[in-house]
Amino acid sequence: MKKNKKKKMLDDFPSRKVIKISAVIGGVVGAIYGYYEGGLIGLFVGLFVGFFLALFL
């Protein structure tokens, strides 16, 4: 019973919004990681990738 209820809740939840939010979070994490690895260039690359994913998913 619990599994079915959980699955129904997940189906009702707007999954596209979750994908966009996770893409933005991924972009921010990528930007922070890129900043530590390669400075400002890595920062912009991480932000670009995150927003690109958010727009096209």
XYZ file of N, CA and C in Angstrom:
171
model
N 0.823 -1.208 0.000
C 0.000 0.000 0.000
C 0.862 1.265 0.000
N 1.909 1.280 0.810
C 2.730 2.485 0.908
C 3.413 2.811 -0.414
N 3.893 1.778 -1.103
C 4.578 2.026 -2.374
C 3.628 2.637 -3.403
N 2.396 2.122 -3.468
C 1.434 2.653 -4.429
C 1.093 4.108 -4.126
N 0.929 4.422 -2.846
C 0.612 5.799 -2.463
C 1.763 6.733 -2.835
N 2.992 6.280 -2.580
C 4.157 7.097 -2.905
C 4.261 7.314 -4.417
N 3.998 6.261 -5.194
C 4.063 6.372 -6.653
C 3.017 7.370 -7.158
N 1.808 7.329 -6.582
C 0.762 8.260 -6.992
C 1.168 9.701 -6.682
N 1.797 9.919 -5.522
C 2.264 11.259 -5.176
C 3.316 11.739 -6.173
N 4.210 10.837 -6.583
C 5.240 11.220 -7.543
C 4.627 11.529 -8.901
N 3.584 10.778 -9.293
C 2.934 11.033 -10.575
C 2.215 12.382 -10.572
N 1.629 12.747 -9.429
C 0.921 14.025 -9.339
C 1.887 15.208 -9.344
N 3.100 14.980 -8.869
C 4.061 16.070 -8.760
C 4.542 16.491 -10.146
N 4.621 17.796 -10.442
C 5.090 18.246 -11.766
C 6.571 17.932 -11.967
N 6.836 16.900 -12.741
C 8.214 16.413 -12.871
C 9.086 17.377 -13.675
N 8.495 18.109 -14.632
C 9.303 19.045 -15.428
C 9.899 20.137 -14.537
N 9.123 20.594 -13.560
C 9.623 21.616 -12.637
C 10.784 21.065 -11.817
N 10.662 19.810 -11.382
C 11.735 19.181 -10.609
C 12.997 19.079 -11.455
N 12.838 18.701 -12.726
C 13.995 18.582 -13.619
C 14.663 19.941 -13.791
N 13.865 20.994 -13.968
C 14.445 22.331 -14.132
C 15.167 22.780 -12.870
N 14.565 22.537 -11.710
C 15.204 22.933 -10.455
C 16.513 22.179 -10.273
N 16.491 20.869 -10.563
C 17.716 20.079 -10.401
C 18.773 20.512 -11.404
N 18.352 20.938 -12.608
C 19.320 21.420 -13.594
C 19.967 22.717 -13.127
N 19.177 23.607 -12.547
C 19.736 24.863 -12.030
C 20.693 24.585 -10.871
N 20.293 23.663 -9.978
C 21.172 23.301 -8.859
C 22.466 22.705 -9.394
N 22.344 21.843 -10.411
C 23.534 21.260 -11.027
C 24.425 22.319 -11.646
N 23.814 23.333 -12.251
C 24.595 24.415 -12.830
C 25.331 25.217 -11.776
N 24.666 25.463 -10.645
C 25.314 26.207 -9.565
C 26.473 25.398 -8.984
N 26.237 24.095 -8.778
C 27.304 23.237 -8.259
C 28.462 23.183 -9.253
N 28.129 23.060 -10.545
C 29.167 23.053 -11.574
C 29.929 24.362 -11.612
N 29.226 25.471 -11.377
C 29.885 26.772 -11.379
C 30.853 26.894 -10.209
N 30.430 26.431 -9.040
C 31.307 26.495 -7.864
C 32.531 25.610 -8.078
N 32.293 24.389 -8.575
C 33.409 23.470 -8.823
C 34.337 24.033 -9.898
N 33.744 24.575 -10.960
C 34.547 25.151 -12.036
C 35.351 26.350 -11.570
N 34.796 27.129 -10.640
C 35.516 28.293 -10.119
C 36.752 27.851 -9.345
N 36.613 26.783 -8.557
C 37.770 26.287 -7.800
C 38.794 25.641 -8.724
N 38.333 25.017 -9.808
C 39.257 24.332 -10.715
C 39.922 25.303 -11.681
N 39.129 26.194 -12.293
C 39.683 27.005 -13.372
C 39.386 28.488 -13.293
N 38.996 29.000 -12.127
C 38.756 30.430 -12.006
C 37.450 30.857 -12.653
N 37.444 32.068 -13.199
C 36.211 32.650 -13.736
C 35.709 31.916 -14.967
N 36.609 31.370 -15.781
C 36.179 30.643 -16.979
C 35.342 29.430 -16.568
N 35.815 28.692 -15.561
C 35.057 27.548 -15.062
C 33.724 27.960 -14.472
N 33.690 29.110 -13.815
C 32.446 29.627 -13.244
C 31.407 29.861 -14.336
N 31.811 30.543 -15.411
C 30.864 30.832 -16.487
C 30.441 29.573 -17.224
N 31.373 28.630 -17.394
C 31.021 27.371 -18.064
C 29.991 26.607 -17.238
N 30.184 26.537 -15.915
C 29.229 25.849 -15.052
C 27.853 26.492 -15.084
N 27.797 27.818 -15.034
C 26.513 28.515 -15.104
C 25.840 28.292 -16.454
N 26.620 28.358 -17.536
C 26.059 28.177 -18.873
C 25.456 26.790 -19.022
N 26.180 25.776 -18.549
C 25.678 24.404 -18.661
C 24.392 24.241 -17.854
N 24.348 24.794 -16.648
C 23.160 24.684 -15.818
C 21.939 25.341 -16.444
N 22.094 26.547 -16.965
C 20.953 27.230 -17.572
C 20.567 26.602 -18.903
N 21.543 26.072 -19.646
C 21.246 25.369 -20.894
C 20.370 24.151 -20.615
N 20.731 23.381 -19.588
C 19.926 22.215 -19.220
C 18.540 22.641 -18.748
N 18.468 23.728 -17.975
C 17.178 24.178 -17.453
C 16.252 24.622 -18.582
N 16.803 25.232 -19.624
C 15.968 25.718 -20.720
C 15.473 24.587 -21.617
N 16.313 23.592 -21.860
C 15.986 22.616 -22.897
C 15.447 21.302 -22.365
N 15.283 21.146 -21.040
C 14.667 19.924 -20.519
C 13.186 20.149 -20.252
